[in-house]
């Protein structure tokens, strides 16, 4: 099945997906270490990584509970952060609606799988990229959490050695080439400024949704 499904993807896309999955796994190590360092049993972050599969919500959940907040309040905050999955779902509807594994397709929906999916030129490539990235993260994220939670007692703060910077660094490396185009740079910079401005005003995880407004500026320029 994989042999028939994934050759439609460009090798550069597959390489990009592999790097993003690797980066997610490294961030998972940081998350697992943080959770056990805060006093959670390993099974808590591990089960969250398998059942929730949404990094921002999971970080937020353990942060609120560790600071004395109610698990129900933490869960509600996590749902609010994941509200961005509603427009995501509409964006990838055609990618998963005809699959026999719709529920799994919805479960592996995240920022990265959606971006890789909708950025491909054909429907077959959209589906291949979405599923490859989603399943890759679904495997790498819990594995990273397991590793981080296990070694957390030996390295209390993995962020101190810079692993938290790996994920954004890899993402930046992937888009540097595209930023050479003026219109793309305008959209990216505009979206970045909008996201940064919204950070003090909205919950964790929501600024990335506001950054999409940068696309409107690009569209306006194209029409002009």
mmCIF file of the C-alpha atoms, coordinates in Angstrom:
data_MODEL
# 
_entry.id   MODEL 
# 
loop_
_atom_site.group_PDB 
_atom_site.id 
_atom_site.type_symbol 
_atom_site.label_atom_id 
_atom_site.label_alt_id 
_atom_site.label_comp_id 
_atom_site.label_asym_id 
_atom_site.label_entity_id 
_atom_site.label_seq_id 
_atom_site.pdbx_PDB_ins_code 
_atom_site.Cartn_x 
_atom_site.Cartn_y 
_atom_site.Cartn_z 
_atom_site.occupancy 
_atom_site.B_iso_or_equiv 
_atom_site.pdbx_formal_charge 
_atom_site.auth_seq_id 
_atom_site.auth_comp_id 
_atom_site.auth_asym_id 
_atom_site.auth_atom_id 
_atom_site.pdbx_PDB_model_num 
ATOM 1   C CA . UNK A 1 1   ? 0.000   0.000  0.000  1.00 0.00 ? 1   UNK A CA 1 
ATOM 2   C CA . UNK A 1 2   ? 2.764   2.444  0.967  1.00 0.00 ? 2   UNK A CA 1 
ATOM 3   C CA . UNK A 1 3   ? 4.594   1.687  -2.293 1.00 0.00 ? 3   UNK A CA 1 
ATOM 4   C CA . UNK A 1 4   ? 1.485   2.659  -4.243 1.00 0.00 ? 4   UNK A CA 1 
ATOM 5   C CA . UNK A 1 5   ? 0.588   5.648  -2.097 1.00 0.00 ? 5   UNK A CA 1 
ATOM 6   C CA . UNK A 1 6   ? 3.715   7.709  -1.473 1.00 0.00 ? 6   UNK A CA 1 
ATOM 7   C CA . UNK A 1 7   ? 5.742   7.724  -4.743 1.00 0.00 ? 7   UNK A CA 1 
ATOM 8   C CA . UNK A 1 8   ? 3.484   10.558 -5.939 1.00 0.00 ? 8   UNK A CA 1 
ATOM 9   C CA . UNK A 1 9   ? 5.280   12.856 -3.501 1.00 0.00 ? 9   UNK A CA 1 
ATOM 10  C CA . UNK A 1 10  ? 8.393   14.799 -4.410 1.00 0.00 ? 10  UNK A CA 1 
ATOM 11  C CA . UNK A 1 11  ? 11.529  13.628 -2.576 1.00 0.00 ? 11  UNK A CA 1 
ATOM 12  C CA . UNK A 1 12  ? 11.945  17.112 -1.135 1.00 0.00 ? 12  UNK A CA 1 
ATOM 13  C CA . UNK A 1 13  ? 8.455   16.940 0.401  1.00 0.00 ? 13  UNK A CA 1 
ATOM 14  C CA . UNK A 1 14  ? 9.186   13.535 1.923  1.00 0.00 ? 14  UNK A CA 1 
ATOM 15  C CA . UNK A 1 15  ? 12.457  14.862 3.338  1.00 0.00 ? 15  UNK A CA 1 
ATOM 16  C CA . UNK A 1 16  ? 10.666  17.871 4.794  1.00 0.00 ? 16  UNK A CA 1 
ATOM 17  C CA . UNK A 1 17  ? 8.044   15.646 6.427  1.00 0.00 ? 17  UNK A CA 1 
ATOM 18  C CA . UNK A 1 18  ? 10.766  13.428 7.882  1.00 0.00 ? 18  UNK A CA 1 
ATOM 19  C CA . UNK A 1 19  ? 12.559  16.436 9.397  1.00 0.00 ? 19  UNK A CA 1 
ATOM 20  C CA . UNK A 1 20  ? 9.342   17.794 10.901 1.00 0.00 ? 20  UNK A CA 1 
ATOM 21  C CA . UNK A 1 21  ? 8.485   14.396 12.414 1.00 0.00 ? 21  UNK A CA 1 
ATOM 22  C CA . UNK A 1 22  ? 11.996  14.192 13.855 1.00 0.00 ? 22  UNK A CA 1 
ATOM 23  C CA . UNK A 1 23  ? 11.635  17.689 15.298 1.00 0.00 ? 23  UNK A CA 1 
ATOM 24  C CA . UNK A 1 24  ? 8.291   16.772 16.844 1.00 0.00 ? 24  UNK A CA 1 
ATOM 25  C CA . UNK A 1 25  ? 9.891   13.746 18.452 1.00 0.00 ? 25  UNK A CA 1 
ATOM 26  C CA . UNK A 1 26  ? 12.602  15.943 19.970 1.00 0.00 ? 26  UNK A CA 1 
ATOM 27  C CA . UNK A 1 27  ? 10.008  18.364 21.328 1.00 0.00 ? 27  UNK A CA 1 
ATOM 28  C CA . UNK A 1 28  ? 8.209   15.300 22.716 1.00 0.00 ? 28  UNK A CA 1 
ATOM 29  C CA . UNK A 1 29  ? 11.378  14.464 24.649 1.00 0.00 ? 29  UNK A CA 1 
ATOM 30  C CA . UNK A 1 30  ? 11.261  17.933 26.177 1.00 0.00 ? 30  UNK A CA 1 
ATOM 31  C CA . UNK A 1 31  ? 7.555   17.551 27.024 1.00 0.00 ? 31  UNK A CA 1 
ATOM 32  C CA . UNK A 1 32  ? 7.988   14.117 28.612 1.00 0.00 ? 32  UNK A CA 1 
ATOM 33  C CA . UNK A 1 33  ? 10.915  15.332 30.680 1.00 0.00 ? 33  UNK A CA 1 
ATOM 34  C CA . UNK A 1 34  ? 8.999   18.416 31.816 1.00 0.00 ? 34  UNK A CA 1 
ATOM 35  C CA . UNK A 1 35  ? 5.942   16.392 32.819 1.00 0.00 ? 35  UNK A CA 1 
ATOM 36  C CA . UNK A 1 36  ? 7.835   13.875 34.930 1.00 0.00 ? 36  UNK A CA 1 
ATOM 37  C CA . UNK A 1 37  ? 9.967   16.698 36.337 1.00 0.00 ? 37  UNK A CA 1 
ATOM 38  C CA . UNK A 1 38  ? 6.770   18.357 37.563 1.00 0.00 ? 38  UNK A CA 1 
ATOM 39  C CA . UNK A 1 39  ? 5.793   15.191 39.408 1.00 0.00 ? 39  UNK A CA 1 
ATOM 40  C CA . UNK A 1 40  ? 3.491   13.446 36.924 1.00 0.00 ? 40  UNK A CA 1 
ATOM 41  C CA . UNK A 1 41  ? 3.727   9.698  36.522 1.00 0.00 ? 41  UNK A CA 1 
ATOM 42  C CA . UNK A 1 42  ? 5.052   8.736  33.085 1.00 0.00 ? 42  UNK A CA 1 
ATOM 43  C CA . UNK A 1 43  ? 1.730   7.229  32.009 1.00 0.00 ? 43  UNK A CA 1 
ATOM 44  C CA . UNK A 1 44  ? 0.022   10.640 32.193 1.00 0.00 ? 44  UNK A CA 1 
ATOM 45  C CA . UNK A 1 45  ? 1.991   12.464 29.457 1.00 0.00 ? 45  UNK A CA 1 
ATOM 46  C CA . UNK A 1 46  ? 2.257   9.205  27.494 1.00 0.00 ? 46  UNK A CA 1 
ATOM 47  C CA . UNK A 1 47  ? -1.527  8.677  27.420 1.00 0.00 ? 47  UNK A CA 1 
ATOM 48  C CA . UNK A 1 48  ? -2.067  12.350 26.550 1.00 0.00 ? 48  UNK A CA 1 
ATOM 49  C CA . UNK A 1 49  ? 0.391   12.025 23.658 1.00 0.00 ? 49  UNK A CA 1 
ATOM 50  C CA . UNK A 1 50  ? -1.511  9.004  22.318 1.00 0.00 ? 50  UNK A CA 1 
ATOM 51  C CA . UNK A 1 51  ? -5.091  10.173 22.877 1.00 0.00 ? 51  UNK A CA 1 
ATOM 52  C CA . UNK A 1 52  ? -4.831  13.961 22.475 1.00 0.00 ? 52  UNK A CA 1 
ATOM 53  C CA . UNK A 1 53  ? -1.899  14.197 20.051 1.00 0.00 ? 53  UNK A CA 1 
ATOM 54  C CA . UNK A 1 54  ? -1.756  17.988 20.283 1.00 0.00 ? 54  UNK A CA 1 
ATOM 55  C CA . UNK A 1 55  ? 1.439   19.383 21.765 1.00 0.00 ? 55  UNK A CA 1 
ATOM 56  C CA . UNK A 1 56  ? 0.251   22.871 22.728 1.00 0.00 ? 56  UNK A CA 1 
ATOM 57  C CA . UNK A 1 57  ? -2.791  21.510 24.565 1.00 0.00 ? 57  UNK A CA 1 
ATOM 58  C CA . UNK A 1 58  ? -0.697  18.902 26.361 1.00 0.00 ? 58  UNK A CA 1 
ATOM 59  C CA . UNK A 1 59  ? 1.898   21.430 27.538 1.00 0.00 ? 59  UNK A CA 1 
ATOM 60  C CA . UNK A 1 60  ? -0.928  23.689 28.695 1.00 0.00 ? 60  UNK A CA 1 
ATOM 61  C CA . UNK A 1 61  ? -2.702  20.859 30.528 1.00 0.00 ? 61  UNK A CA 1 
ATOM 62  C CA . UNK A 1 62  ? 0.275   19.756 32.593 1.00 0.00 ? 62  UNK A CA 1 
ATOM 63  C CA . UNK A 1 63  ? 1.213   23.393 33.282 1.00 0.00 ? 63  UNK A CA 1 
ATOM 64  C CA . UNK A 1 64  ? -2.229  24.254 34.662 1.00 0.00 ? 64  UNK A CA 1 
ATOM 65  C CA . UNK A 1 65  ? -2.550  21.077 36.738 1.00 0.00 ? 65  UNK A CA 1 
ATOM 66  C CA . UNK A 1 66  ? 1.014   21.346 38.062 1.00 0.00 ? 66  UNK A CA 1 
ATOM 67  C CA . UNK A 1 67  ? 0.320   24.907 39.219 1.00 0.00 ? 67  UNK A CA 1 
ATOM 68  C CA . UNK A 1 68  ? -2.703  23.734 41.207 1.00 0.00 ? 68  UNK A CA 1 
ATOM 69  C CA . UNK A 1 69  ? -5.443  24.232 38.633 1.00 0.00 ? 69  UNK A CA 1 
ATOM 70  C CA . UNK A 1 70  ? -8.379  21.895 38.099 1.00 0.00 ? 70  UNK A CA 1 
ATOM 71  C CA . UNK A 1 71  ? -7.979  19.137 35.486 1.00 0.00 ? 71  UNK A CA 1 
ATOM 72  C CA . UNK A 1 72  ? -11.377 20.213 34.109 1.00 0.00 ? 72  UNK A CA 1 
ATOM 73  C CA . UNK A 1 73  ? -10.170 23.783 33.675 1.00 0.00 ? 73  UNK A CA 1 
ATOM 74  C CA . UNK A 1 74  ? -7.001  22.469 32.032 1.00 0.00 ? 74  UNK A CA 1 
ATOM 75  C CA . UNK A 1 75  ? -9.058  20.322 29.654 1.00 0.00 ? 75  UNK A CA 1 
ATOM 76  C CA . UNK A 1 76  ? -11.293 23.295 28.787 1.00 0.00 ? 76  UNK A CA 1 
ATOM 77  C CA . UNK A 1 77  ? -8.230  25.428 28.058 1.00 0.00 ? 77  UNK A CA 1 
ATOM 78  C CA . UNK A 1 78  ? -6.884  22.670 25.845 1.00 0.00 ? 78  UNK A CA 1 
ATOM 79  C CA . UNK A 1 79  ? -10.139 22.553 23.883 1.00 0.00 ? 79  UNK A CA 1 
ATOM 80  C CA . UNK A 1 80  ? -9.968  26.310 23.369 1.00 0.00 ? 80  UNK A CA 1 
ATOM 81  C CA . UNK A 1 81  ? -6.421  26.068 22.063 1.00 0.00 ? 81  UNK A CA 1 
ATOM 82  C CA . UNK A 1 82  ? -7.498  23.336 19.650 1.00 0.00 ? 82  UNK A CA 1 
ATOM 83  C CA . UNK A 1 83  ? -10.346 25.444 18.293 1.00 0.00 ? 83  UNK A CA 1 
ATOM 84  C CA . UNK A 1 84  ? -8.108  26.107 15.316 1.00 0.00 ? 84  UNK A CA 1 
ATOM 85  C CA . UNK A 1 85  ? -8.754  22.511 14.255 1.00 0.00 ? 85  UNK A CA 1 
ATOM 86  C CA . UNK A 1 86  ? -12.239 23.540 13.105 1.00 0.00 ? 86  UNK A CA 1 
ATOM 87  C CA . UNK A 1 87  ? -10.966 25.558 10.108 1.00 0.00 ? 87  UNK A CA 1 
ATOM 88  C CA . UNK A 1 88  ? -8.222  22.960 9.676  1.00 0.00 ? 88  UNK A CA 1 
ATOM 89  C CA . UNK A 1 89  ? -10.886 20.284 9.299  1.00 0.00 ? 89  UNK A CA 1 
ATOM 90  C CA . UNK A 1 90  ? -12.620 22.239 6.566  1.00 0.00 ? 90  UNK A CA 1 
ATOM 91  C CA . UNK A 1 91  ? -9.314  22.747 4.771  1.00 0.00 ? 91  UNK A CA 1 
ATOM 92  C CA . UNK A 1 92  ? -8.553  19.014 4.595  1.00 0.00 ? 92  UNK A CA 1 
ATOM 93  C CA . UNK A 1 93  ? -12.087 17.716 4.216  1.00 0.00 ? 93  UNK A CA 1 
ATOM 94  C CA . UNK A 1 94  ? -11.499 16.343 0.735  1.00 0.00 ? 94  UNK A CA 1 
ATOM 95  C CA . UNK A 1 95  ? -8.318  14.651 1.907  1.00 0.00 ? 95  UNK A CA 1 
ATOM 96  C CA . UNK A 1 96  ? -9.950  12.410 4.516  1.00 0.00 ? 96  UNK A CA 1 
ATOM 97  C CA . UNK A 1 97  ? -13.686 12.290 3.789  1.00 0.00 ? 97  UNK A CA 1 
ATOM 98  C CA . UNK A 1 98  ? -13.471 9.354  1.350  1.00 0.00 ? 98  UNK A CA 1 
ATOM 99  C CA . UNK A 1 99  ? -11.070 7.319  3.429  1.00 0.00 ? 99  UNK A CA 1 
ATOM 100 C CA . UNK A 1 100 ? -12.129 4.176  5.281  1.00 0.00 ? 100 UNK A CA 1 
ATOM 101 C CA . UNK A 1 101 ? -10.134 5.507  8.201  1.00 0.00 ? 101 UNK A CA 1 
ATOM 102 C CA . UNK A 1 102 ? -11.894 8.839  8.722  1.00 0.00 ? 102 UNK A CA 1 
ATOM 103 C CA . UNK A 1 103 ? -11.617 8.774  12.505 1.00 0.00 ? 103 UNK A CA 1 
ATOM 104 C CA . UNK A 1 104 ? -7.886  8.103  12.335 1.00 0.00 ? 104 UNK A CA 1 
ATOM 105 C CA . UNK A 1 105 ? -7.577  10.848 9.725  1.00 0.00 ? 105 UNK A CA 1 
ATOM 106 C CA . UNK A 1 106 ? -9.226  13.309 12.098 1.00 0.00 ? 106 UNK A CA 1 
ATOM 107 C CA . UNK A 1 107 ? -7.041  12.163 14.995 1.00 0.00 ? 107 UNK A CA 1 
ATOM 108 C CA . UNK A 1 108 ? -3.765  12.791 13.151 1.00 0.00 ? 108 UNK A CA 1 
ATOM 109 C CA . UNK A 1 109 ? -4.855  16.264 12.051 1.00 0.00 ? 109 UNK A CA 1 
ATOM 110 C CA . UNK A 1 110 ? -2.353  18.823 13.333 1.00 0.00 ? 110 UNK A CA 1 
ATOM 111 C CA . UNK A 1 111 ? -0.663  21.997 12.158 1.00 0.00 ? 111 UNK A CA 1 
ATOM 112 C CA . UNK A 1 112 ? 2.089   20.164 10.303 1.00 0.00 ? 112 UNK A CA 1 
ATOM 113 C CA . UNK A 1 113 ? -0.013  17.510 8.539  1.00 0.00 ? 113 UNK A CA 1 
ATOM 114 C CA . UNK A 1 114 ? -2.520  20.149 7.422  1.00 0.00 ? 114 UNK A CA 1 
ATOM 115 C CA . UNK A 1 115 ? 0.188   22.449 6.050  1.00 0.00 ? 115 UNK A CA 1 
ATOM 116 C CA . UNK A 1 116 ? 1.909   19.677 4.129  1.00 0.00 ? 116 UNK A CA 1 
ATOM 117 C CA . UNK A 1 117 ? -1.423  18.364 2.901  1.00 0.00 ? 117 UNK A CA 1 
ATOM 118 C CA . UNK A 1 118 ? -2.958  21.545 1.549  1.00 0.00 ? 118 UNK A CA 1 
ATOM 119 C CA . UNK A 1 119 ? 0.309   22.760 0.003  1.00 0.00 ? 119 UNK A CA 1 
ATOM 120 C CA . UNK A 1 120 ? 0.459   19.949 -2.563 1.00 0.00 ? 120 UNK A CA 1 
ATOM 121 C CA . UNK A 1 121 ? -0.753  20.573 -6.138 1.00 0.00 ? 121 UNK A CA 1 
ATOM 122 C CA . UNK A 1 122 ? -2.921  17.465 -6.703 1.00 0.00 ? 122 UNK A CA 1 
ATOM 123 C CA . UNK A 1 123 ? -5.480  15.658 -4.561 1.00 0.00 ? 123 UNK A CA 1 
ATOM 124 C CA . UNK A 1 124 ? -3.445  12.434 -4.603 1.00 0.00 ? 124 UNK A CA 1 
ATOM 125 C CA . UNK A 1 125 ? -0.385  14.307 -3.368 1.00 0.00 ? 125 UNK A CA 1 
ATOM 126 C CA . UNK A 1 126 ? -2.430  16.160 -0.752 1.00 0.00 ? 126 UNK A CA 1 
ATOM 127 C CA . UNK A 1 127 ? -3.646  12.852 0.655  1.00 0.00 ? 127 UNK A CA 1 
ATOM 128 C CA . UNK A 1 128 ? -0.201  11.266 0.563  1.00 0.00 ? 128 UNK A CA 1 
ATOM 129 C CA . UNK A 1 129 ? 1.485   14.207 2.310  1.00 0.00 ? 129 UNK A CA 1 
ATOM 130 C CA . UNK A 1 130 ? -1.268  14.551 4.912  1.00 0.00 ? 130 UNK A CA 1 
ATOM 131 C CA . UNK A 1 131 ? -1.259  10.886 5.883  1.00 0.00 ? 131 UNK A CA 1 
ATOM 132 C CA . UNK A 1 132 ? 2.509   10.494 5.796  1.00 0.00 ? 132 UNK A CA 1 
ATOM 133 C CA . UNK A 1 133 ? 3.061   13.521 8.028  1.00 0.00 ? 133 UNK A CA 1 
ATOM 134 C CA . UNK A 1 134 ? 0.145   12.760 10.341 1.00 0.00 ? 134 UNK A CA 1 
ATOM 135 C CA . UNK A 1 135 ? 1.099   9.124  10.886 1.00 0.00 ? 135 UNK A CA 1 
ATOM 136 C CA . UNK A 1 136 ? 4.760   10.052 11.251 1.00 0.00 ? 136 UNK A CA 1 
ATOM 137 C CA . UNK A 1 137 ? 3.991   12.527 14.022 1.00 0.00 ? 137 UNK A CA 1 
ATOM 138 C CA . UNK A 1 138 ? 1.567   10.071 15.632 1.00 0.00 ? 138 UNK A CA 1 
ATOM 139 C CA . UNK A 1 139 ? 4.523   7.692  15.975 1.00 0.00 ? 139 UNK A CA 1 
ATOM 140 C CA . UNK A 1 140 ? 7.349   10.140 16.773 1.00 0.00 ? 140 UNK A CA 1 
ATOM 141 C CA . UNK A 1 141 ? 5.515   12.291 19.333 1.00 0.00 ? 141 UNK A CA 1 
ATOM 142 C CA . UNK A 1 142 ? 4.603   9.495  21.821 1.00 0.00 ? 142 UNK A CA 1 
ATOM 143 C CA . UNK A 1 143 ? 8.022   7.896  21.318 1.00 0.00 ? 143 UNK A CA 1 
ATOM 144 C CA . UNK A 1 144 ? 9.686   11.193 22.182 1.00 0.00 ? 144 UNK A CA 1 
ATOM 145 C CA . UNK A 1 145 ? 7.460   11.572 25.239 1.00 0.00 ? 145 UNK A CA 1 
ATOM 146 C CA . UNK A 1 146 ? 8.379   8.066  26.383 1.00 0.00 ? 146 UNK A CA 1 
ATOM 147 C CA . UNK A 1 147 ? 12.096  8.776  26.007 1.00 0.00 ? 147 UNK A CA 1 
ATOM 148 C CA . UNK A 1 148 ? 11.854  12.183 27.684 1.00 0.00 ? 148 UNK A CA 1 
ATOM 149 C CA . UNK A 1 149 ? 9.763   10.873 30.560 1.00 0.00 ? 149 UNK A CA 1 
ATOM 150 C CA . UNK A 1 150 ? 12.212  8.037  31.118 1.00 0.00 ? 150 UNK A CA 1 
ATOM 151 C CA . UNK A 1 151 ? 15.344  10.193 31.198 1.00 0.00 ? 151 UNK A CA 1 
ATOM 152 C CA . UNK A 1 152 ? 13.625  13.116 32.926 1.00 0.00 ? 152 UNK A CA 1 
ATOM 153 C CA . UNK A 1 153 ? 14.885  12.017 36.309 1.00 0.00 ? 153 UNK A CA 1 
ATOM 154 C CA . UNK A 1 154 ? 18.469  12.297 35.031 1.00 0.00 ? 154 UNK A CA 1 
ATOM 155 C CA . UNK A 1 155 ? 18.061  15.584 33.103 1.00 0.00 ? 155 UNK A CA 1 
ATOM 156 C CA . UNK A 1 156 ? 15.471  17.680 34.987 1.00 0.00 ? 156 UNK A CA 1 
ATOM 157 C CA . UNK A 1 157 ? 15.357  20.455 32.387 1.00 0.00 ? 157 UNK A CA 1 
ATOM 158 C CA . UNK A 1 158 ? 15.991  19.353 28.806 1.00 0.00 ? 158 UNK A CA 1 
ATOM 159 C CA . UNK A 1 159 ? 15.251  22.914 27.617 1.00 0.00 ? 159 UNK A CA 1 
ATOM 160 C CA . UNK A 1 160 ? 18.487  23.939 29.315 1.00 0.00 ? 160 UNK A CA 1 
ATOM 161 C CA . UNK A 1 161 ? 20.512  22.152 26.627 1.00 0.00 ? 161 UNK A CA 1 
ATOM 162 C CA . UNK A 1 162 ? 18.578  23.754 23.787 1.00 0.00 ? 162 UNK A CA 1 
ATOM 163 C CA . UNK A 1 163 ? 16.334  20.938 22.527 1.00 0.00 ? 163 UNK A CA 1 
ATOM 164 C CA . UNK A 1 164 ? 13.336  23.275 22.666 1.00 0.00 ? 164 UNK A CA 1 
ATOM 165 C CA . UNK A 1 165 ? 14.909  25.320 19.863 1.00 0.00 ? 165 UNK A CA 1 
ATOM 166 C CA . UNK A 1 166 ? 15.275  22.407 17.434 1.00 0.00 ? 166 UNK A CA 1 
ATOM 167 C CA . UNK A 1 167 ? 11.675  22.388 16.180 1.00 0.00 ? 167 UNK A CA 1 
ATOM 168 C CA . UNK A 1 168 ? 11.388  26.069 15.181 1.00 0.00 ? 168 UNK A CA 1 
ATOM 169 C CA . UNK A 1 169 ? 14.906  25.936 13.708 1.00 0.00 ? 169 UNK A CA 1 
ATOM 170 C CA . UNK A 1 170 ? 14.017  23.051 11.397 1.00 0.00 ? 170 UNK A CA 1 
ATOM 171 C CA . UNK A 1 171 ? 10.766  24.732 10.338 1.00 0.00 ? 171 UNK A CA 1 
ATOM 172 C CA . UNK A 1 172 ? 12.677  27.932 9.554  1.00 0.00 ? 172 UNK A CA 1 
ATOM 173 C CA . UNK A 1 173 ? 15.188  25.974 7.452  1.00 0.00 ? 173 UNK A CA 1 
ATOM 174 C CA . UNK A 1 174 ? 12.326  24.453 5.462  1.00 0.00 ? 174 UNK A CA 1 
ATOM 175 C CA . UNK A 1 175 ? 10.820  27.811 4.464  1.00 0.00 ? 175 UNK A CA 1 
ATOM 176 C CA . UNK A 1 176 ? 13.969  29.873 3.823  1.00 0.00 ? 176 UNK A CA 1 
ATOM 177 C CA . UNK A 1 177 ? 13.864  29.089 0.104  1.00 0.00 ? 177 UNK A CA 1 
ATOM 178 C CA . UNK A 1 178 ? 10.268  30.244 -0.240 1.00 0.00 ? 178 UNK A CA 1 
ATOM 179 C CA . UNK A 1 179 ? 11.029  33.529 1.501  1.00 0.00 ? 179 UNK A CA 1 
ATOM 180 C CA . UNK A 1 180 ? 13.083  34.608 -1.506 1.00 0.00 ? 180 UNK A CA 1 
ATOM 181 C CA . UNK A 1 181 ? 9.785   35.448 -3.231 1.00 0.00 ? 181 UNK A CA 1 
ATOM 182 C CA . UNK A 1 182 ? 8.659   38.974 -2.340 1.00 0.00 ? 182 UNK A CA 1 
ATOM 183 C CA . UNK A 1 183 ? 4.950   38.222 -2.015 1.00 0.00 ? 183 UNK A CA 1 
ATOM 184 C CA . UNK A 1 184 ? 5.610   35.175 0.152  1.00 0.00 ? 184 UNK A CA 1 
ATOM 185 C CA . UNK A 1 185 ? 7.949   37.227 2.359  1.00 0.00 ? 185 UNK A CA 1 
ATOM 186 C CA . UNK A 1 186 ? 5.303   39.937 2.773  1.00 0.00 ? 186 UNK A CA 1 
ATOM 187 C CA . UNK A 1 187 ? 2.703   37.373 3.823  1.00 0.00 ? 187 UNK A CA 1 
ATOM 188 C CA . UNK A 1 188 ? 5.105   35.597 6.183  1.00 0.00 ? 188 UNK A CA 1 
ATOM 189 C CA . UNK A 1 189 ? 6.282   38.813 7.852  1.00 0.00 ? 189 UNK A CA 1 
ATOM 190 C CA . UNK A 1 190 ? 2.736   40.144 8.149  1.00 0.00 ? 190 UNK A CA 1 
ATOM 191 C CA . UNK A 1 191 ? 1.511   36.885 9.658  1.00 0.00 ? 191 UNK A CA 1 
ATOM 192 C CA . UNK A 1 192 ? 4.435   36.852 12.089 1.00 0.00 ? 192 UNK A CA 1 
ATOM 193 C CA . UNK A 1 193 ? 3.717   40.399 13.281 1.00 0.00 ? 193 UNK A CA 1 
ATOM 194 C CA . UNK A 1 194 ? 0.007   39.626 13.703 1.00 0.00 ? 194 UNK A CA 1 
ATOM 195 C CA . UNK A 1 195 ? 0.793   36.461 15.664 1.00 0.00 ? 195 UNK A CA 1 
ATOM 196 C CA . UNK A 1 196 ? 3.275   38.261 17.937 1.00 0.00 ? 196 UNK A CA 1 
ATOM 197 C CA . UNK A 1 197 ? 0.779   41.063 18.582 1.00 0.00 ? 197 UNK A CA 1 
ATOM 198 C CA . UNK A 1 198 ? -1.873  38.532 19.587 1.00 0.00 ? 198 UNK A CA 1 
ATOM 199 C CA . UNK A 1 199 ? 0.342   36.593 22.040 1.00 0.00 ? 199 UNK A CA 1 
ATOM 200 C CA . UNK A 1 200 ? -0.587  38.674 25.141 1.00 0.00 ? 200 UNK A CA 1 
ATOM 201 C CA . UNK A 1 201 ? -4.281  38.612 24.209 1.00 0.00 ? 201 UNK A CA 1 
ATOM 202 C CA . UNK A 1 202 ? -5.129  34.997 23.351 1.00 0.00 ? 202 UNK A CA 1 
ATOM 203 C CA . UNK A 1 203 ? -4.436  31.519 24.811 1.00 0.00 ? 203 UNK A CA 1 
ATOM 204 C CA . UNK A 1 204 ? -1.339  29.503 23.924 1.00 0.00 ? 204 UNK A CA 1 
ATOM 205 C CA . UNK A 1 205 ? -1.619  27.948 20.480 1.00 0.00 ? 205 UNK A CA 1 
ATOM 206 C CA . UNK A 1 206 ? -4.051  30.517 19.053 1.00 0.00 ? 206 UNK A CA 1 
ATOM 207 C CA . UNK A 1 207 ? -1.508  33.027 17.620 1.00 0.00 ? 207 UNK A CA 1 
ATOM 208 C CA . UNK A 1 208 ? -0.678  30.545 14.853 1.00 0.00 ? 208 UNK A CA 1 
ATOM 209 C CA . UNK A 1 209 ? -4.302  30.796 13.720 1.00 0.00 ? 209 UNK A CA 1 
ATOM 210 C CA . UNK A 1 210 ? -4.164  34.604 13.659 1.00 0.00 ? 210 UNK A CA 1 
ATOM 211 C CA . UNK A 1 211 ? -0.978  34.424 11.589 1.00 0.00 ? 211 UNK A CA 1 
ATOM 212 C CA . UNK A 1 212 ? -3.087  33.115 8.688  1.00 0.00 ? 212 UNK A CA 1 
ATOM 213 C CA . UNK A 1 213 ? -4.402  36.671 8.277  1.00 0.00 ? 213 UNK A CA 1 
ATOM 214 C CA . UNK A 1 214 ? -1.082  37.382 6.579  1.00 0.00 ? 214 UNK A CA 1 
ATOM 215 C CA . UNK A 1 215 ? -2.430  35.477 3.570  1.00 0.00 ? 215 UNK A CA 1 
ATOM 216 C CA . UNK A 1 216 ? -5.103  38.148 3.113  1.00 0.00 ? 216 UNK A CA 1 
ATOM 217 C CA . UNK A 1 217 ? -2.417  40.764 2.630  1.00 0.00 ? 217 UNK A CA 1 
ATOM 218 C CA . UNK A 1 218 ? -0.839  38.638 -0.060 1.00 0.00 ? 218 UNK A CA 1 
ATOM 219 C CA . UNK A 1 219 ? -4.194  38.101 -1.740 1.00 0.00 ? 219 UNK A CA 1 
ATOM 220 C CA . UNK A 1 220 ? -4.910  41.824 -1.695 1.00 0.00 ? 220 UNK A CA 1 
ATOM 221 C CA . UNK A 1 221 ? -1.553  42.530 -3.353 1.00 0.00 ? 221 UNK A CA 1 
ATOM 222 C CA . UNK A 1 222 ? -2.223  39.873 -5.982 1.00 0.00 ? 222 UNK A CA 1 
ATOM 223 C CA . UNK A 1 223 ? -5.561  41.488 -6.806 1.00 0.00 ? 223 UNK A CA 1 
ATOM 224 C CA . UNK A 1 224 ? -3.922  44.858 -7.001 1.00 0.00 ? 224 UNK A CA 1 
# 
